[in-house]
PDB file of C-alpha atoms in Angstrom:
ATOM      1  CA  MET A 244     102.968  65.374  95.558  1.00 40.00           C
ATOM      2  CA  GLY A 245      99.658  63.781  96.473  1.00 46.00           C
ATOM      3  CA  GLN A 246      96.474  62.418  95.056  1.00 46.00           C
ATOM      4  CA  CYS A 247      93.417  64.373  96.199  1.00 48.00           C
ATOM      5  CA  ASN A 248      90.252  62.430  96.902  1.00 45.00           C
ATOM      6  CA  HIS A 249      86.825  63.980  96.469  1.00 44.00           C
ATOM      7  CA  CYS A 250      86.684  67.031  98.711  1.00 40.00           C
ATOM      8  CA  LEU A 251      83.064  66.482  99.675  1.00 41.00           C
ATOM      9  CA  SER A 252      83.715  63.103 101.272  1.00 43.00           C
ATOM     10  CA  ARG A 253      83.458  62.904 105.039  1.00 49.00           C
ATOM     11  CA  THR A 254      87.156  62.378 105.750  1.00 52.00           C
ATOM     12  CA  ARG A 255      88.648  64.542 102.975  1.00 70.00           C
ATOM     13  CA  PRO A 256      91.970  62.675 102.940  1.00 79.00           C
ATOM     14  CA  VAL A 257      94.982  63.117 100.686  1.00 82.00           C
ATOM     15  CA  THR A 258      97.312  60.238  99.853  1.00 84.00           C
ATOM     16  CA  LEU A 259     100.997  61.054  99.319  1.00 84.00           C
ATOM     17  CA  GLU A 260     103.252  59.288  96.850  1.00 86.00           C
ATOM     18  CA  ASP A 261     104.800  57.168  99.608  1.00 91.00           C
ATOM     19  CA  GLY A 262     101.356  55.952 100.691  1.00 90.00           C
ATOM     20  CA  THR A 263     101.018  58.232 103.708  1.00 91.00           C
ATOM     21  CA  GLN A 264      97.456  59.443 104.150  1.00 89.00           C
ATOM     22  CA  LEU A 265      96.630  62.781 105.734  1.00 85.00           C
ATOM     23  CA  THR A 266      93.173  63.893 106.829  1.00 87.00           C
ATOM     24  CA  ALA A 267      91.899  67.449 107.173  1.00 86.00           C
ATOM     25  CA  ASN A 268      88.705  69.474 107.028  1.00 86.00           C
ATOM     26  CA  ALA A 269      89.737  70.589 103.545  1.00 90.00           C
ATOM     27  CA  VAL A 270      92.406  69.729 100.989  1.00 89.00           C
ATOM     28  CA  ILE A 271      93.518  72.346  98.441  1.00 92.00           C
ATOM     29  CA  ASP A 272      94.842  70.863  95.212  1.00 92.00           C
ATOM     30  CA  GLY A 273      97.833  72.916  94.041  1.00 91.00           C
ATOM     31  CA  ARG A 274      99.669  70.312  91.951  1.00 89.00           C
ATOM     32  CA  GLY A 275     100.033  72.454  88.855  1.00 87.00           C
ATOM     33  CA  PRO A 276      98.089  72.621  85.587  1.00 86.00           C
ATOM     34  CA  ALA A 277      96.103  69.623  84.399  1.00 85.00           C
ATOM     35  CA  PRO A 278      94.878  69.021  80.824  1.00 87.00           C
ATOM     36  CA  SER A 279      91.341  70.263  80.266  1.00 92.00           C
ATOM     37  CA  PRO A 280      89.142  70.395  77.156  1.00 93.00           C
ATOM     38  CA  HIS A 281      87.872  73.721  78.477  1.00 94.00           C
ATOM     39  CA  LEU A 282      91.214  75.512  78.170  1.00 93.00           C
ATOM     40  CA  CYS A 283      93.334  76.098  75.061  1.00 94.00           C
ATOM     41  CA  LEU A 284      96.945  76.685  76.008  1.00 94.00           C
ATOM     42  CA  GLY A 285     100.317  77.536  74.613  1.00 93.00           C
ATOM     43  CA  TYR A 286     103.379  76.920  76.756  1.00 93.00           C
ATOM     44  CA  GLN A 287     106.497  78.583  78.100  1.00 93.00           C
ATOM     45  CA  ALA A 288     109.045  75.781  78.412  1.00 93.00           C
ATOM     46  CA  PHE A 289     112.426  76.395  79.994  1.00 95.00           C
ATOM     47  CA  LEU A 290     115.562  74.789  81.320  1.00 96.00           C
ATOM     48  CA  GLY A 291     118.186  76.660  83.306  1.00 97.00           C
ATOM     49  CA  GLN A 292     121.575  75.743  84.689  1.00 98.00           C
ATOM     50  CA  GLU A 293     123.547  77.502  87.395  1.00 98.00           C
ATOM     51  CA  ILE A 294     127.128  77.080  86.320  1.00 97.00           C
ATOM     52  CA  ARG A 295     130.605  77.830  87.601  1.00 98.00           C
ATOM     53  CA  LEU A 296     133.007  79.099  84.968  1.00 97.00           C
ATOM     54  CA  ALA A 297     136.708  78.500  84.618  1.00 96.00           C
ATOM     55  CA  ALA A 298     137.234  82.283  84.544  1.00 97.00           C
ATOM     56  CA  PRO A 299     135.194  85.412  85.435  1.00 96.00           C
ATOM     57  CA  HIS A 300     132.322  86.098  83.041  1.00 97.00           C
ATOM     58  CA  GLY A 301     132.766  89.886  83.022  1.00 95.00           C
ATOM     59  CA  LEU A 302     129.039  90.705  83.245  1.00 95.00           C
ATOM     60  CA  GLU A 303     128.081  93.744  85.288  1.00 93.00           C
ATOM     61  CA  GLU A 304     124.313  93.283  84.949  1.00 95.00           C
ATOM     62  CA  PRO A 305     121.849  90.541  83.919  1.00 96.00           C
ATOM     63  CA  ILE A 306     120.958  89.713  80.319  1.00 95.00           C
ATOM     64  CA  LEU A 307     117.166  89.686  80.581  1.00 91.00           C
ATOM     65  CA  MET A 308     116.121  88.590  77.116  1.00 93.00           C
ATOM     66  CA  ASP A 309     118.563  87.650  74.378  1.00 94.00           C
ATOM     67  CA  ALA A 310     116.541  86.575  71.325  1.00 92.00           C
ATOM     68  CA  SER A 311     119.418  86.835  68.818  1.00 91.00           C
ATOM     69  CA  LEU A 312     119.271  83.062  68.439  1.00 90.00           C
ATOM     70  CA  ALA A 313     117.869  80.414  66.124  1.00 89.00           C
ATOM     71  CA  GLN A 314     114.148  80.574  66.888  1.00 89.00           C
ATOM     72  CA  GLY A 315     112.954  77.105  65.892  1.00 81.00           C
ATOM     73  CA  ASP A 316     109.279  76.263  66.503  1.00 84.00           C
ATOM     74  CA  GLY A 317     108.423  79.273  68.629  1.00 89.00           C
ATOM     75  CA  TYR A 318     109.697  82.404  70.315  1.00 93.00           C
ATOM     76  CA  ARG A 319     113.012  81.566  71.976  1.00 94.00           C
ATOM     77  CA  PHE A 320     115.239  83.629  74.245  1.00 95.00           C
ATOM     78  CA  VAL A 321     117.989  83.174  76.812  1.00 97.00           C
ATOM     79  CA  TYR A 322     118.402  85.115  80.011  1.00 94.00           C
ATOM     80  CA  VAL A 323     121.530  85.210  82.143  1.00 97.00           C
ATOM     81  CA  LEU A 324     121.736  86.092  85.836  1.00 97.00           C
ATOM     82  CA  PRO A 325     125.260  86.664  87.197  1.00 97.00           C
ATOM     83  CA  PHE A 326     125.540  85.647  90.871  1.00 97.00           C
ATOM     84  CA  THR A 327     129.268  85.936  91.536  1.00 96.00           C
ATOM     85  CA  PRO A 328     132.207  86.860  89.275  1.00 96.00           C
ATOM     86  CA  ASP A 329     132.470  83.256  88.078  1.00 96.00           C
ATOM     87  CA  THR A 330     128.937  81.812  88.594  1.00 97.00           C
ATOM     88  CA  LEU A 331     125.758  82.543  86.681  1.00 97.00           C
ATOM     89  CA  LEU A 332     122.396  81.107  85.678  1.00 98.00           C
ATOM     90  CA  ILE A 333     121.753  80.559  81.976  1.00 98.00           C
ATOM     91  CA  GLU A 334     118.134  79.780  81.117  1.00 97.00           C
ATOM     92  CA  ASP A 335     116.894  78.702  77.688  1.00 96.00           C
ATOM     93  CA  THR A 336     113.188  79.610  77.249  1.00 95.00           C
ATOM     94  CA  HIS A 337     110.720  78.774  74.465  1.00 94.00           C
ATOM     95  CA  TYR A 338     107.136  79.943  73.800  1.00 93.00           C
ATOM     96  CA  VAL A 339     105.808  76.900  71.951  1.00 92.00           C
ATOM     97  CA  ASP A 340     102.533  75.243  70.953  1.00 91.00           C
ATOM     98  CA  GLN A 341     103.255  71.995  72.805  1.00 88.00           C
ATOM     99  CA  PRO A 342     105.485  71.273  75.840  1.00 85.00           C
ATOM    100  CA  LEU A 343     109.081  70.424  74.969  1.00 81.00           C
ATOM    101  CA  ASP A 344     110.223  66.963  76.025  1.00 77.00           C
ATOM    102  CA  ASP A 345     113.867  67.129  74.977  1.00 82.00           C
ATOM    103  CA  ASP A 346     115.863  68.391  77.947  1.00 90.00           C
ATOM    104  CA  ALA A 347     119.057  67.164  76.292  1.00 93.00           C
ATOM    105  CA  GLN A 348     118.558  69.652  73.456  1.00 92.00           C
ATOM    106  CA  LEU A 349     118.017  72.502  75.912  1.00 94.00           C
ATOM    107  CA  ARG A 350     121.222  71.565  77.723  1.00 96.00           C
ATOM    108  CA  ASP A 351     123.036  71.583  74.385  1.00 95.00           C
ATOM    109  CA  ASN A 352     121.569  75.048  73.735  1.00 95.00           C
ATOM    110  CA  ILE A 353     122.993  76.324  77.016  1.00 97.00           C
ATOM    111  CA  ARG A 354     126.441  74.903  76.270  1.00 97.00           C
ATOM    112  CA  ALA A 355     126.347  76.448  72.798  1.00 96.00           C
ATOM    113  CA  TYR A 356     125.322  79.821  74.249  1.00 97.00           C
ATOM    114  CA  ALA A 357     128.150  79.748  76.789  1.00 97.00           C
ATOM    115  CA  LYS A 358     130.629  78.795  74.067  1.00 96.00           C
ATOM    116  CA  ALA A 359     129.454  81.681  71.874  1.00 96.00           C
ATOM    117  CA  LYS A 360     130.087  84.033  74.817  1.00 96.00           C
ATOM    118  CA  LYS A 361     133.552  82.442  75.256  1.00 96.00           C
ATOM    119  CA  TRP A 362     132.596  81.168  78.712  1.00 97.00           C
ATOM    120  CA  GLN A 363     134.184  77.852  79.653  1.00 97.00           C
ATOM    121  CA  ILE A 364     131.896  75.808  81.911  1.00 97.00           C
ATOM    122  CA  ASP A 365     133.786  74.282  84.808  1.00 96.00           C
ATOM    123  CA  GLU A 366     130.832  72.781  86.720  1.00 96.00           C
ATOM    124  CA  VAL A 367     127.030  72.648  86.594  1.00 97.00           C
ATOM    125  CA  LEU A 368     125.919  73.456  90.135  1.00 97.00           C
ATOM    126  CA  ARG A 369     122.194  72.874  89.753  1.00 97.00           C
ATOM    127  CA  GLU A 370     119.473  72.630  87.133  1.00 97.00           C
ATOM    128  CA  GLU A 371     115.861  73.770  86.935  1.00 95.00           C
ATOM    129  CA  HIS A 372     113.248  73.102  84.294  1.00 93.00           C
ATOM    130  CA  GLY A 373     109.521  73.452  83.842  1.00 91.00           C
ATOM    131  CA  VAL A 374     106.573  74.235  81.622  1.00 91.00           C
ATOM    132  CA  LEU A 375     104.197  77.121  82.307  1.00 93.00           C
ATOM    133  CA  PRO A 376     100.737  77.455  80.736  1.00 93.00           C
ATOM    134  CA  ILE A 377      99.905  80.399  78.461  1.00 94.00           C
ATOM    135  CA  THR A 378      96.135  80.844  78.160  1.00 95.00           C
ATOM    136  CA  LEU A 379      94.678  81.426  74.697  1.00 95.00           C
ATOM    137  CA  ALA A 380      90.977  80.749  75.271  1.00 95.00           C
ATOM    138  CA  GLY A 381      88.742  79.032  77.775  1.00 94.00           C
ATOM    139  CA  ASP A 382      85.319  78.333  79.206  1.00 95.00           C
ATOM    140  CA  PHE A 383      85.616  79.403  82.830  1.00 95.00           C
ATOM    141  CA  ASP A 384      82.396  77.839  84.130  1.00 95.00           C
ATOM    142  CA  ALA A 385      83.036  74.499  82.453  1.00 95.00           C
ATOM    143  CA  PHE A 386      86.644  74.479  83.665  1.00 95.00           C
ATOM    144  CA  TRP A 387      85.572  74.951  87.273  1.00 95.00           C
ATOM    145  CA  SER A 388      82.730  72.442  86.959  1.00 94.00           C
ATOM    146  CA  GLU A 389      85.448  69.831  86.347  1.00 93.00           C
ATOM    147  CA  ALA A 390      86.735  70.486  89.868  1.00 92.00           C
ATOM    148  CA  ASP A 391      83.480  69.070  91.290  1.00 90.00           C
ATOM    149  CA  GLY A 392      83.810  71.044  94.503  1.00 92.00           C
ATOM    150  CA  GLN A 393      87.533  70.363  95.007  1.00 92.00           C
ATOM    151  CA  PRO A 394      89.344  73.551  96.157  1.00 94.00           C
ATOM    152  CA  ARG A 395      92.268  74.381  93.875  1.00 95.00           C
ATOM    153  CA  SER A 396      95.115  76.859  93.934  1.00 95.00           C
ATOM    154  CA  GLY A 397      97.896  78.199  91.738  1.00 93.00           C
ATOM    155  CA  LEU A 398      98.207  76.980  88.173  1.00 93.00           C
ATOM    156  CA  ARG A 399      95.569  74.288  88.739  1.00 93.00           C
ATOM    157  CA  ALA A 400      93.070  77.032  89.611  1.00 94.00           C
ATOM    158  CA  GLY A 401      93.991  79.152  86.606  1.00 93.00           C
ATOM    159  CA  LEU A 402      95.467  81.742  88.951  1.00 94.00           C
ATOM    160  CA  PHE A 403      98.491  82.921  86.978  1.00 95.00           C
ATOM    161  CA  HIS A 404      99.489  85.698  84.606  1.00 94.00           C
ATOM    162  CA  PRO A 405      98.054  84.474  81.287  1.00 93.00           C
ATOM    163  CA  THR A 406     101.062  85.561  79.193  1.00 93.00           C
ATOM    164  CA  THR A 407     104.034  84.827  81.458  1.00 91.00           C
ATOM    165  CA  GLY A 408     102.598  81.891  83.401  1.00 90.00           C
ATOM    166  CA  TYR A 409     103.949  83.376  86.654  1.00 91.00           C
ATOM    167  CA  SER A 410     101.732  82.809  89.683  1.00 92.00           C
ATOM    168  CA  LEU A 411     103.446  84.296  92.774  1.00 92.00           C
ATOM    169  CA  PRO A 412     101.392  87.553  92.963  1.00 93.00           C
ATOM    170  CA  HIS A 413      98.191  85.558  92.576  1.00 94.00           C
ATOM    171  CA  ALA A 414      99.293  83.157  95.301  1.00 95.00           C
ATOM    172  CA  VAL A 415      99.864  86.058  97.706  1.00 95.00           C
ATOM    173  CA  ARG A 416      96.439  87.560  96.969  1.00 94.00           C
ATOM    174  CA  LEU A 417      94.770  84.176  97.378  1.00 96.00           C
ATOM    175  CA  ALA A 418      96.550  83.523 100.672  1.00 95.00           C
ATOM    176  CA  GLN A 419      95.325  86.868 101.986  1.00 96.00           C
ATOM    177  CA  ARG A 420      91.777  86.054 100.901  1.00 95.00           C
ATOM    178  CA  ILE A 421      91.837  82.638 102.567  1.00 96.00           C
ATOM    179  CA  ALA A 422      93.332  84.070 105.765  1.00 95.00           C
ATOM    180  CA  ALA A 423      90.376  86.453 106.017  1.00 96.00           C
ATOM    181  CA  LEU A 424      87.779  83.653 105.851  1.00 95.00           C
ATOM    182  CA  ASP A 425      85.858  82.667 108.972  1.00 93.00           C
ATOM    183  CA  ASN A 426      84.891  79.299 107.508  1.00 93.00           C
ATOM    184  CA  LEU A 427      87.725  77.078 106.229  1.00 92.00           C
ATOM    185  CA  SER A 428      85.572  74.138 105.160  1.00 91.00           C
ATOM    186  CA  ALA A 429      86.101  72.633 101.724  1.00 92.00           C
ATOM    187  CA  ALA A 430      82.871  74.145 100.407  1.00 93.00           C
ATOM    188  CA  SER A 431      83.778  77.612 101.693  1.00 94.00           C
ATOM    189  CA  LEU A 432      87.292  77.433 100.262  1.00 95.00           C
ATOM    190  CA  PHE A 433      86.014  76.220  96.897  1.00 96.00           C
ATOM    191  CA  THR A 434      83.609  79.163  96.620  1.00 96.00           C
ATOM    192  CA  ALA A 435      86.181  81.743  97.731  1.00 96.00           C
ATOM    193  CA  ILE A 436      88.892  80.470  95.376  1.00 97.00           C
ATOM    194  CA  ARG A 437      86.493  80.171  92.453  1.00 97.00           C
ATOM    195  CA  ASP A 438      85.356  83.764  93.031  1.00 96.00           C
ATOM    196  CA  GLU A 439      88.973  84.920  93.104  1.00 96.00           C
ATOM    197  CA  ALA A 440      89.693  83.045  89.881  1.00 96.00           C
ATOM    198  CA  LYS A 441      86.583  84.415  88.172  1.00 97.00           C
ATOM    199  CA  GLN A 442      87.561  87.971  89.003  1.00 95.00           C
ATOM    200  CA  GLU A 443      91.010  87.382  87.519  1.00 94.00           C
ATOM    201  CA  TRP A 444      89.557  85.661  84.446  1.00 96.00           C
ATOM    202  CA  ARG A 445      87.369  88.675  83.662  1.00 94.00           C
ATOM    203  CA  GLN A 446      90.337  91.022  83.973  1.00 93.00           C
ATOM    204  CA  GLN A 447      92.578  88.908  81.737  1.00 94.00           C
ATOM    205  CA  GLY A 448      90.541  88.812  78.532  1.00 94.00           C
ATOM    206  CA  TYR A 449      92.814  91.332  76.825  1.00 95.00           C
ATOM    207  CA  PHE A 450      95.911  89.246  77.665  1.00 96.00           C
ATOM    208  CA  ARG A 451      94.310  86.151  76.160  1.00 96.00           C
ATOM    209  CA  LEU A 452      93.640  88.176  73.010  1.00 94.00           C
ATOM    210  CA  LEU A 453      97.324  89.109  72.772  1.00 94.00           C
ATOM    211  CA  ASN A 454      98.315  85.491  73.383  1.00 95.00           C
ATOM    212  CA  ARG A 455      96.159  84.309  70.492  1.00 94.00           C
ATOM    213  CA  MET A 456      97.766  86.856  68.206  1.00 92.00           C
ATOM    214  CA  LEU A 457     101.202  85.673  69.325  1.00 92.00           C
ATOM    215  CA  PHE A 458     100.518  81.953  68.949  1.00 93.00           C
ATOM    216  CA  LEU A 459      97.995  81.813  66.100  1.00 92.00           C
ATOM    217  CA  ALA A 460      98.853  84.701  63.765  1.00 90.00           C
ATOM    218  CA  GLY A 461     101.946  84.239  61.633  1.00 83.00           C
ATOM    219  CA  SER A 462     104.728  81.687  61.643  1.00 86.00           C
ATOM    220  CA  PRO A 463     106.027  80.333  64.986  1.00 88.00           C
ATOM    221  CA  SER A 464     109.592  81.154  63.906  1.00 86.00           C
ATOM    222  CA  GLN A 465     108.577  84.805  63.495  1.00 87.00           C
ATOM    223  CA  ARG A 466     107.027  85.297  66.947  1.00 90.00           C
ATOM    224  CA  TRP A 467     110.119  87.245  67.945  1.00 91.00           C
ATOM    225  CA  GLN A 468     108.794  90.155  65.858  1.00 90.00           C
ATOM    226  CA  VAL A 469     105.813  90.517  68.216  1.00 90.00           C
ATOM    227  CA  MET A 470     108.111  90.614  71.225  1.00 91.00           C
ATOM    228  CA  GLN A 471     110.549  92.978  69.538  1.00 89.00           C
ATOM    229  CA  ARG A 472     107.766  95.502  68.987  1.00 90.00           C
ATOM    230  CA  PHE A 473     106.377  95.084  72.509  1.00 92.00           C
ATOM    231  CA  TYR A 474     109.713  95.675  74.230  1.00 91.00           C
ATOM    232  CA  GLY A 475     110.120  98.884  72.272  1.00 90.00           C
ATOM    233  CA  LEU A 476     107.207 100.379  74.233  1.00 93.00           C
ATOM    234  CA  SER A 477     107.603 102.513  77.358  1.00 94.00           C
ATOM    235  CA  GLU A 478     109.027 101.052  80.550  1.00 94.00           C
ATOM    236  CA  SER A 479     105.943 102.045  82.566  1.00 95.00           C
ATOM    237  CA  LEU A 480     103.635 100.233  80.135  1.00 95.00           C
ATOM    238  CA  ILE A 481     105.780  97.086  80.248  1.00 95.00           C
ATOM    239  CA  GLU A 482     105.724  97.211  84.059  1.00 95.00           C
ATOM    240  CA  SER A 483     101.914  97.469  84.011  1.00 95.00           C
ATOM    241  CA  PHE A 484     101.751  94.540  81.602  1.00 95.00           C
ATOM    242  CA  TYR A 485     103.788  92.284  83.878  1.00 93.00           C
ATOM    243  CA  ALA A 486     101.683  93.379  86.837  1.00 91.00           C
ATOM    244  CA  GLY A 487      98.581  92.353  84.871  1.00 90.00           C
ATOM    245  CA  ARG A 488      96.972  95.747  85.351  1.00 90.00           C
ATOM    246  CA  LEU A 489      96.721  97.641  82.045  1.00 93.00           C
ATOM    247  CA  SER A 490      94.741 100.838  81.599  1.00 94.00           C
ATOM    248  CA  ALA A 491      92.556 101.449  78.549  1.00 95.00           C
ATOM    249  CA  VAL A 492      95.277 103.736  77.180  1.00 95.00           C
ATOM    250  CA  ASP A 493      97.895 101.011  77.712  1.00 94.00           C
ATOM    251  CA  LYS A 494      95.774  98.493  75.817  1.00 94.00           C
ATOM    252  CA  ALA A 495      95.293 100.862  72.908  1.00 94.00           C
ATOM    253  CA  ARG A 496      99.006 101.700  72.806  1.00 93.00           C
ATOM    254  CA  ILE A 497      99.961  98.027  72.509  1.00 92.00           C
ATOM    255  CA  LEU A 498      97.716  97.471  69.496  1.00 89.00           C
ATOM    256  CA  VAL A 499      98.086 100.798  67.686  1.00 86.00           C
ATOM    257  CA  GLY A 500     100.233 100.981  64.556  1.00 79.00           C
ATOM    258  CA  LYS A 501     101.290  98.419  61.988  1.00 78.00           C
ATOM    259  CA  PRO A 502     100.796  94.920  63.426  1.00 75.00           C
ATOM    260  CA  PRO A 503     103.885  92.661  63.562  1.00 82.00           C
ATOM    261  CA  VAL A 504     101.723  89.768  62.295  1.00 83.00           C
ATOM    262  CA  PRO A 505      99.521  89.436  59.170  1.00 85.00           C
ATOM    263  CA  LEU A 506      96.374  91.501  59.761  1.00 86.00           C
ATOM    264  CA  GLY A 507      93.944  88.887  58.464  1.00 88.00           C
ATOM    265  CA  GLU A 508      95.446  86.192  60.693  1.00 90.00           C
ATOM    266  CA  ALA A 509      95.377  88.560  63.664  1.00 90.00           C
ATOM    267  CA  ILE A 510      91.648  89.222  63.148  1.00 90.00           C
ATOM    268  CA  ARG A 511      90.981  85.505  62.805  1.00 91.00           C
ATOM    269  CA  ALA A 512      92.856  84.776  66.038  1.00 92.00           C
ATOM    270  CA  ALA A 513      91.089  87.603  67.879  1.00 91.00           C
ATOM    271  CA  HIS A 514      87.673  86.053  67.244  1.00 91.00           C
ATOM    272  CA  CYS A 515      88.653  82.655  68.678  1.00 93.00           C
ATOM    273  CA  SER A 516      87.835  83.567  72.279  1.00 90.00           C
ATOM    274  CA  THR A 517      86.368  80.184  73.269  1.00 92.00           C
ATOM    275  CA  PRO A 518      87.790  76.662  72.902  1.00 93.00           C
ATOM    276  CA  SER A 519      85.035  75.683  70.462  1.00 91.00           C
ATOM    277  CA  ARG A 520      85.687  78.686  68.202  1.00 91.00           C
ATOM    278  CA  LEU A 521      89.422  78.195  68.320  1.00 93.00           C
ATOM    279  CA  ARG A 522      89.289  74.493  67.508  1.00 89.00           C
ATOM    280  CA  SER A 523      86.693  75.047  64.794  1.00 87.00           C
ATOM    281  CA  SER A 524      88.744  77.802  63.165  1.00 85.00           C
ATOM    282  CA  TYR A 525      91.982  75.801  63.358  1.00 82.00           C
ATOM    283  CA  ARG A 526      90.453  72.326  62.933  1.00 65.00           C
ATOM    284  CA  ARG A 527      92.866  71.440  60.115  1.00 44.00           C
ATOM    285  CA  ASP A 528      95.788  72.101  62.433  1.00 48.00           C
ATOM    286  CA  SER A 529      96.792  69.572  65.098  1.00 43.00           C
ATOM    287  CA  THR A 530      98.386  72.252  67.255  1.00 48.00           C
ATOM    288  CA  PHE A 531      95.604  72.889  69.768  1.00 46.00           C
ATOM    289  CA  SER A 532      93.475  69.788  69.346  1.00 40.00           C
ATOM    290  CA  ARG A 533      94.996  68.073  72.374  1.00 40.00           C
ATOM    291  CA  ASN A 534      94.781  70.962  74.882  1.00 48.00           C
TER     292      ASN A 534
END
C-alpha cells in the first residue's frame, strides 16, 4: 500500500507505508475505490472463512447462492465451496447501502449457517473479507477530473462490473491495452486508461439502471425478490450478464413482465441517472448522501 504523489511532478515517486520511496516514470494508483461526490454507490460486503470440519460435509458440488436466510438491511446470501471432503469455504455476502463494519456479526452468521447444516467446525484455516462498489449513478468527467492526471487502475479507475464489483476481466483488458502502448509516460497512461474507462462507462448504463432499481425501489429486506426473478432467466442470459455484454434482446428480457419492485418506485429510480438527480430525489433519505 502506498501514497501516490502528483503524477505530473518531475520525479513521480510513491511512498510506501514503511517509508520506502520508489521513483518511476509513471505511478499507477490501484489502491481500490475512494469516496467521491461524483459517484453514488451501493456495496457488496462479504466475509468468508475456509474451515476444516470434524467430519465430511457430504457436498458433491458448490452452493452458489443460498438466500434462504434472514435478509436484514439488504440482499443477503451465502455461498459454499467444497475443497476437500472435510474442508470448505463459507462466505456470507450482503448487498447493502453502506459498508458493513461488524465482522464479528458476519463470523457469527457463518457459524450459525454451519450449525444449521449440522457441520461441526474443527478449525478456521483462513479468513477473507472485503467491500466491493456497486455503481448506481455517476458523473464520469467529473470523477476523472478528480484524478488530476494521476493514472489509475482497477476499482479506483471505475473499471469493474457495476453490479458484481468484480474487476479481473477489466484488469486483463487494461493490461493488454497498456502493453500495446509505445509511450508509457504518466500522461500517456492517464489518457489510455481514461479512454478505456470511458468506453466501459458508456456500455454499463443499463447495469447502473438495474442497480438503482435493486437498491432504490422497494424495501432493502425484499431485494431478494429481484434476484429470485433474475436467476429464473435462461442460463445463457445470466452468463452474458456476468460477462457485462448484454444484447438488446437480453436487456428487454430482463425487464419484461411484472416487476419484482413497486412500479412507481422503479420509474423514480430509473430517472436518477446522475448523482445530483439521485440525491435530489432521495434528499430526505440519508442512505446515499455520504457517497
